[in-house]
CSV table of C-alpha atoms in Angstrom, one decimal:
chain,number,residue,atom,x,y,z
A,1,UNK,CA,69.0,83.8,107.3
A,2,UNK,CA,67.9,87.3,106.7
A,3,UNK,CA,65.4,87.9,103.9
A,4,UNK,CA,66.7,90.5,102.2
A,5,UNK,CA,66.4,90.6,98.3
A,6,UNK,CA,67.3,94.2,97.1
A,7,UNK,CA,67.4,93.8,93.7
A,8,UNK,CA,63.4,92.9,93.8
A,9,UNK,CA,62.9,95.9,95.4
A,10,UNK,CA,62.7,99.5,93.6
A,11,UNK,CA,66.1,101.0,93.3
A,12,UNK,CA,66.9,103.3,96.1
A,13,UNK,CA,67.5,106.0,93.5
A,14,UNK,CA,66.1,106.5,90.6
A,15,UNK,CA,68.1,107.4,87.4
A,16,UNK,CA,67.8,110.8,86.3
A,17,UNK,CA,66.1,110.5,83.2
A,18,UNK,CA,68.8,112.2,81.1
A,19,UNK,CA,71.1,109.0,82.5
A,20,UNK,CA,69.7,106.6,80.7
A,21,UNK,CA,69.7,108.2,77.5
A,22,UNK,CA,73.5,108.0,77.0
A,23,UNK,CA,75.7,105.6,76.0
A,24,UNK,CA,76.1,104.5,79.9
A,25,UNK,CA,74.0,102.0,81.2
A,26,UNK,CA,74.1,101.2,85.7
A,27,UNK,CA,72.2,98.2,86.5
A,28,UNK,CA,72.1,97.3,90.0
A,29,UNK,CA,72.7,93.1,90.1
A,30,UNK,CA,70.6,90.5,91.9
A,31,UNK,CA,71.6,89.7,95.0
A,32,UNK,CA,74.5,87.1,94.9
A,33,UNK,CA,76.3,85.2,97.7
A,34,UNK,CA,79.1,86.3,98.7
A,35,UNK,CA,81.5,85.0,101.2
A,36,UNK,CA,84.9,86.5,102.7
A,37,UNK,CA,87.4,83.9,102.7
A,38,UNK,CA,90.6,84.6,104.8
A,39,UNK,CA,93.2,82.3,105.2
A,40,UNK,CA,97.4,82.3,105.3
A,41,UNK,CA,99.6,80.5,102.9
A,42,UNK,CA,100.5,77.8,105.8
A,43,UNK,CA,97.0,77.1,106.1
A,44,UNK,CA,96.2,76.7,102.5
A,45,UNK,CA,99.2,74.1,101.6
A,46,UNK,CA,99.9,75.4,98.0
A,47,UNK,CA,96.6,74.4,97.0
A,48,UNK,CA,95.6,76.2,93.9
A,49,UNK,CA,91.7,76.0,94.5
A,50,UNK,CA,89.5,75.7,97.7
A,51,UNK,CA,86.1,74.1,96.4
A,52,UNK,CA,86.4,75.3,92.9
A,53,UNK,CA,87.6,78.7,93.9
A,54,UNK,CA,90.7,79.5,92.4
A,55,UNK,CA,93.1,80.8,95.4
A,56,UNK,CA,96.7,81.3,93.4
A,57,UNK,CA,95.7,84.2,91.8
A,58,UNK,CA,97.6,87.1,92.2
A,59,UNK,CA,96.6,90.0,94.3
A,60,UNK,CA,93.8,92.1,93.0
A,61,UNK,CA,92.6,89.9,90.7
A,62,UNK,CA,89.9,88.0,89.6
A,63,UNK,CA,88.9,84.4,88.5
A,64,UNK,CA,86.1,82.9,87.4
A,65,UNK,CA,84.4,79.3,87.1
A,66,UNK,CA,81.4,78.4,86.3
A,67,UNK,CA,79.2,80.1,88.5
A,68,UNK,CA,81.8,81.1,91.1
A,69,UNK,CA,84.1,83.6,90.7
A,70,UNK,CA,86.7,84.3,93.3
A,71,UNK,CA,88.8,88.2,94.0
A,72,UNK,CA,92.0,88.2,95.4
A,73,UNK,CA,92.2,91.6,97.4
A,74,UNK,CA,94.7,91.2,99.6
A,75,UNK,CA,97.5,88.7,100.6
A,76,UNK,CA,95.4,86.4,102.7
A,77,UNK,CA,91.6,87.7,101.4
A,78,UNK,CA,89.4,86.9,99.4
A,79,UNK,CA,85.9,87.6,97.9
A,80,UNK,CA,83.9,84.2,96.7
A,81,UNK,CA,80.9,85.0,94.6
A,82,UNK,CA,78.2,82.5,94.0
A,83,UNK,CA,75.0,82.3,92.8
A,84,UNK,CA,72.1,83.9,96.1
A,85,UNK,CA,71.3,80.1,96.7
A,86,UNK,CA,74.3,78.3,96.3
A,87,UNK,CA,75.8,80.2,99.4
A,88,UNK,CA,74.9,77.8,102.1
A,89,UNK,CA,76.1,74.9,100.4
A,90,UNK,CA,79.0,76.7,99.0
A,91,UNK,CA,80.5,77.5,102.8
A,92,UNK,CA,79.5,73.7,104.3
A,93,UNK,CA,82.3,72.7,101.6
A,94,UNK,CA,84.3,74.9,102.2
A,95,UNK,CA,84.0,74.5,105.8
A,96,UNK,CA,85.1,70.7,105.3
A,97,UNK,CA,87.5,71.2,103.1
A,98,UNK,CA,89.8,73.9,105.7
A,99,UNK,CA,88.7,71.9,108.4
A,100,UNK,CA,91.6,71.7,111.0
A,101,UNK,CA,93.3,74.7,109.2
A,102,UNK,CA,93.2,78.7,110.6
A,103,UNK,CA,91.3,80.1,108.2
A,104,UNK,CA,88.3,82.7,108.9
A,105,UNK,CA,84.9,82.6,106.7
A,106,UNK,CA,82.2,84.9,106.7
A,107,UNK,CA,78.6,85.0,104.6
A,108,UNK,CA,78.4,89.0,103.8
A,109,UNK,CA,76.0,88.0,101.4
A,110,UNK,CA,73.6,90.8,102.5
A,111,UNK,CA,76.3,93.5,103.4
A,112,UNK,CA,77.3,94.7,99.7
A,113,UNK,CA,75.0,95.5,96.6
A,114,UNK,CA,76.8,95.1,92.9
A,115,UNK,CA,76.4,97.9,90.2
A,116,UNK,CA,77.2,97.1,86.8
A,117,UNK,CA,78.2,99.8,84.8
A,118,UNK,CA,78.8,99.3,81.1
A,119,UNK,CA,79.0,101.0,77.8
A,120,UNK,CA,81.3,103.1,76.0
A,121,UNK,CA,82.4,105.6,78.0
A,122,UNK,CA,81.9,103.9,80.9
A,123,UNK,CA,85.8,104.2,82.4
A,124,UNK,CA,85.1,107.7,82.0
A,125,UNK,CA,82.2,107.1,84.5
A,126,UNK,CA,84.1,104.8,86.9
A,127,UNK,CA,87.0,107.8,86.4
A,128,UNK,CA,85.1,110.4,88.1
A,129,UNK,CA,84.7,109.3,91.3
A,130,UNK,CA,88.2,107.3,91.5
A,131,UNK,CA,91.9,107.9,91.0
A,132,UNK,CA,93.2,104.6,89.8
A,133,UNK,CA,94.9,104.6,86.2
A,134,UNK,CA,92.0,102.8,84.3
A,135,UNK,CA,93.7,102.1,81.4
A,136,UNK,CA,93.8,98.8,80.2
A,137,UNK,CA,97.5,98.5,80.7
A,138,UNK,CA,97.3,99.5,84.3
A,139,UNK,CA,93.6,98.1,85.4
A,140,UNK,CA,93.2,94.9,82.6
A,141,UNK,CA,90.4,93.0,82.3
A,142,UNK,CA,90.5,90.3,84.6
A,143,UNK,CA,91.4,92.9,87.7
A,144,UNK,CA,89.1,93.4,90.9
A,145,UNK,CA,90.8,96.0,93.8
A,146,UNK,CA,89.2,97.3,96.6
A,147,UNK,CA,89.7,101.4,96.5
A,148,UNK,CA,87.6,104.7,97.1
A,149,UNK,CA,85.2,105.6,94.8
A,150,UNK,CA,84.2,109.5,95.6
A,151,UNK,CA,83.7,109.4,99.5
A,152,UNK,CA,82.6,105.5,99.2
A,153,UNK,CA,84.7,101.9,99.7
A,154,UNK,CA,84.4,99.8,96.7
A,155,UNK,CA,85.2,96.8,95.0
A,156,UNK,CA,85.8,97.6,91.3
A,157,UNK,CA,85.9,95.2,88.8
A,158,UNK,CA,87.1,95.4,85.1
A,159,UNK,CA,84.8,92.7,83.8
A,160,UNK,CA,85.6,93.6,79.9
A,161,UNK,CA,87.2,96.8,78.5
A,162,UNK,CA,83.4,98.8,78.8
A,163,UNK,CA,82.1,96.8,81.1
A,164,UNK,CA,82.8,97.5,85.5
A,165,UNK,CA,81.4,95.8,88.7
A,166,UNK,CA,81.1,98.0,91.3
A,167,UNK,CA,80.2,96.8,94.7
A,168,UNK,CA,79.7,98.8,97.9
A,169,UNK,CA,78.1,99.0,101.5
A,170,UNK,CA,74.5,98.3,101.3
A,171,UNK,CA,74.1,101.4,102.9
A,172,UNK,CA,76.3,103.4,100.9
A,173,UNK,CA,74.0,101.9,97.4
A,174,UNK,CA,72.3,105.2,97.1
A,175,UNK,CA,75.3,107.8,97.4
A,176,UNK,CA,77.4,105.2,94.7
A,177,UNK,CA,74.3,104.9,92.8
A,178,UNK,CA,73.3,108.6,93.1
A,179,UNK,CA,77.5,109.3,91.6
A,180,UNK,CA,77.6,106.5,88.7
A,181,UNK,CA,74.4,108.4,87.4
A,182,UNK,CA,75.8,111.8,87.4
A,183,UNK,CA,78.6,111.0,86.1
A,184,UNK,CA,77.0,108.9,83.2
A,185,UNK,CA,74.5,112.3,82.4
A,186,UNK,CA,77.4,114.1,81.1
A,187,UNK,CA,77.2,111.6,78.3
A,188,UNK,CA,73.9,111.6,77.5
A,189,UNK,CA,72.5,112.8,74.4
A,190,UNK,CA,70.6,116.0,75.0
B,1,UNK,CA,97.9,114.1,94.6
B,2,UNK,CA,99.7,111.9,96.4
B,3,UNK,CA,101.0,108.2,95.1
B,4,UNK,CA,102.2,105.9,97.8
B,5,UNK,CA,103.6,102.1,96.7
B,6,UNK,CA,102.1,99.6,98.4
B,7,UNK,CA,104.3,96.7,98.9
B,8,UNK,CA,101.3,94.4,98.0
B,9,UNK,CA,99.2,96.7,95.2
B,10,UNK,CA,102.1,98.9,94.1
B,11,UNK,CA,101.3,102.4,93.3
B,12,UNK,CA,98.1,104.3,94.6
B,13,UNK,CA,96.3,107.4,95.8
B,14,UNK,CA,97.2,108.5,99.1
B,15,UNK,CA,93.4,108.8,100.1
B,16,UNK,CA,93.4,105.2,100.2
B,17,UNK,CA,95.7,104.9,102.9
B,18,UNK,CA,96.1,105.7,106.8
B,19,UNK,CA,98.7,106.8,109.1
B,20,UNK,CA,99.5,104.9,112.1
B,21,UNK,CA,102.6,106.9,113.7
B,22,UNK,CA,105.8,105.9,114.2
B,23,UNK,CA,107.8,102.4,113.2
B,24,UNK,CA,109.8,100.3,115.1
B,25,UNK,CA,109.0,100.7,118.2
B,26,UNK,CA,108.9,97.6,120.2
B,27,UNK,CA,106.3,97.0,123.1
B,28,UNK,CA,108.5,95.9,126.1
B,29,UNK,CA,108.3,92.4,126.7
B,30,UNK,CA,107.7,92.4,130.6
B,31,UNK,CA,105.5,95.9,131.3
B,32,UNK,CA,105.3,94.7,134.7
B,33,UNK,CA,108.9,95.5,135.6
B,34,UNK,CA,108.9,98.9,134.0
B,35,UNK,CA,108.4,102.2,136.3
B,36,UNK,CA,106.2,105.2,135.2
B,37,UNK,CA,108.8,107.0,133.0
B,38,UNK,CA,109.9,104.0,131.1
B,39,UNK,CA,106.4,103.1,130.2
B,40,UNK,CA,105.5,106.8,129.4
B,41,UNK,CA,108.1,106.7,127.1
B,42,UNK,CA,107.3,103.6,125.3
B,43,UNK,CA,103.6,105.1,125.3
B,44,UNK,CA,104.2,108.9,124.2
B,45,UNK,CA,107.9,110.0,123.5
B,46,UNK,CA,108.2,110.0,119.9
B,47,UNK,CA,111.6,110.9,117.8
B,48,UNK,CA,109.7,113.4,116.1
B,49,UNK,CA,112.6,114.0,113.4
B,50,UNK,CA,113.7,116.3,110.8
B,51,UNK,CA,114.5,114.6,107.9
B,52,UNK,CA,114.0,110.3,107.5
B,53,UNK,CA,111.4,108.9,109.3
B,54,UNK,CA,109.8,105.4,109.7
B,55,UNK,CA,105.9,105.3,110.0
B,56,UNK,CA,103.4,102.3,109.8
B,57,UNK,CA,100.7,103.3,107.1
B,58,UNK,CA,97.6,100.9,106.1
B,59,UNK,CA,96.6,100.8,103.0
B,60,UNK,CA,93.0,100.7,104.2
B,61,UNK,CA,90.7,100.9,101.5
B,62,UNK,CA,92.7,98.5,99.2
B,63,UNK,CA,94.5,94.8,100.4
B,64,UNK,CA,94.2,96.0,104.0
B,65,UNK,CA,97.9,95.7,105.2
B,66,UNK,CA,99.9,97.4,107.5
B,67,UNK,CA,103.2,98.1,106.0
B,68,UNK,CA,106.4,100.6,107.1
B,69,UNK,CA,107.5,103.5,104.7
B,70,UNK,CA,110.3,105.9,104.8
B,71,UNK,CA,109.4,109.6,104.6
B,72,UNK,CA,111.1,112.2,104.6
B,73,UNK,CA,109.2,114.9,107.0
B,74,UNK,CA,110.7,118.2,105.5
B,75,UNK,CA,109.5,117.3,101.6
B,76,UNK,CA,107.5,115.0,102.5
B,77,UNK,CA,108.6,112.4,99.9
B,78,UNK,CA,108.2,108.8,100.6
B,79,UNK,CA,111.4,107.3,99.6
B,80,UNK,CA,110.9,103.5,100.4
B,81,UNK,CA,107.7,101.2,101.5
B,82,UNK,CA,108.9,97.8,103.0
B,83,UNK,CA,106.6,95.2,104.4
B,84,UNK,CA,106.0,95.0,108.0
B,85,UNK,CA,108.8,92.4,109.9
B,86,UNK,CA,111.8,93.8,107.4
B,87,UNK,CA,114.2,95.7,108.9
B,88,UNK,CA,114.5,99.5,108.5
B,89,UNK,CA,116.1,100.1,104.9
B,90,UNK,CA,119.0,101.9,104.1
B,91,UNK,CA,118.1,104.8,102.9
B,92,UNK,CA,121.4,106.5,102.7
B,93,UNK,CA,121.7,107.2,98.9
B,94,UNK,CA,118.3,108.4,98.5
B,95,UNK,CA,118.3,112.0,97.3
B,96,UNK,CA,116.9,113.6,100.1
B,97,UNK,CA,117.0,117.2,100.0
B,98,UNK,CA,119.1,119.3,102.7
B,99,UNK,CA,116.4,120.6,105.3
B,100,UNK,CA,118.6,123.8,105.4
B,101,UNK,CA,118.9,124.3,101.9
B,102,UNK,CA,114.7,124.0,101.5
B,103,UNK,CA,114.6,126.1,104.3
B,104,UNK,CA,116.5,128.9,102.7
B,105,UNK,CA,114.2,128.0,99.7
């Protein structure tokens, strides 16, 4: 498999220093596995998990266990999250358990990179760049949807009330990262 | 700004979504048979109305699905999203307003 560990390497952008100084903090996460998981509801027989992976969520949500955590983002699509070295293991027992069944699996460990961006404030932050109604009625803890963040595709995340996952294109890291930390500098203290 | 309802996600920003033309229209089942004009219909000619129309739009940067809506091409209101297989709705009691009427507007 590919080498690639991005969080060892620098950030592709480097904060502005008036960033940091706020209340806002965006810390780019180590690299995790990640596998897309797509599969019908004939295929997956009512079951309610799929190696530990919750699949009866409902859409545009997410569910932890353990170290796995599973997104629901569309009817038959999901996002499974494991730890970087888990992810090889993780889709052999997968494999066997859908074997025989149409279902479509596919390590894009390496395509996305995962910002955290936490603190008070920090819907404010997610705000600027995004649309969505982030209140906690409308986006609760517990939610993960795939929408635009400025000119970018995401995954956002509401992890707790201040705190947000934001995962994009690898390629795309710098413009999100670049975005998050303007945003965050209007709430820095001078 | 623009809200479409997804039928899967429910309400969001039209910038999350894509157009993909007109609804409904079947590919004929036996190409074959058909002579230029038939096919060049089923290819091109498009109803092109005033009023109600049925599109397919994704919602691409969200659950990915391709579902039908009903828009009305004068305000360009969406009254109804339905799911792709469903019939076209009946949209006959939606308060559309008269294209003459917003003409004279």
């Amino acid at each position: 498999m590919l080498e690639v560990n991005l969080a060892k390497r620098a950030p592709a952008v480097f904060l502005a220093e008036q960033a940091g100084r706020g209340p806002i903090d965006i810390v780019l996460q180590p690299t995790m596995g990640r596998l897309s998981f797509r599969a019908k509801e004939a295929a997956l027989e009512g079951r309610s998990e799929v190696s530990g992976l919750a699949v009866d969520g409902a859409i545009n949500t997410r569910r932890e266990n353990g170290d796995l955590a599973a997104m629901r983002l569309g009817p038959d699509e999901w996002m499974f999250l494991c730890d970087d070295g888990e992810v090889d293991n993780l889709a052999e027992r997968i494999a066997e358990e859908m074997s025989g069944k149409a279902f479509s699996l596919v390590d894009v460990s390496h395509r996305d990179v995962t910002f955290e961006v936490s603190g008070a404030a920090s819907d404010a932050v997610i705000a600027s760049g995004s649309p969505l109604d982030l209140s906690l009625e409308a986006f609760p803890v517990g939610m993960a949807t795939r929408t635009i963040f400025a000119k970018s595709d995401i995954v956002l995340a509401r992890l707790s009330q201040t705190t947000w996952q934001v995962t994009c294109w690898r390629s795309f890291a710098t413009y999100v990262q670049g975005y998050l930390a303007d945003a965050a500098k209007d709430f820095a203290v001078a | 700004m623009l809200l479409l309802e997804c039928p899967y996600c429910g309400k969001r920003a039209e910038s999350e979504f894509h157009c993909g033309g007109e609804a409904h229209i079947a590919r004929p089942e036996t190409p074959a048979e058909l002579d230029d004009q038939a096919w060049a219909e089923y290819l091109y000619y498009r109803t092109n109305p005033k009023g109600l129309h049925a599109e397919r739009w994704q919602h691409r940067h969200g659950c990915g699905r391709w579902f039908n809506a009903l828009r009305d091409t004068v305000s360009d209101k969406v009254v109804e999203t339905y799911k792709m297989g469903e019939p076209r709705p009946d949209a006959s009691n939606a308060n559309i307003p008269d294209p003459a009427k917003v003409r004279s507007a």
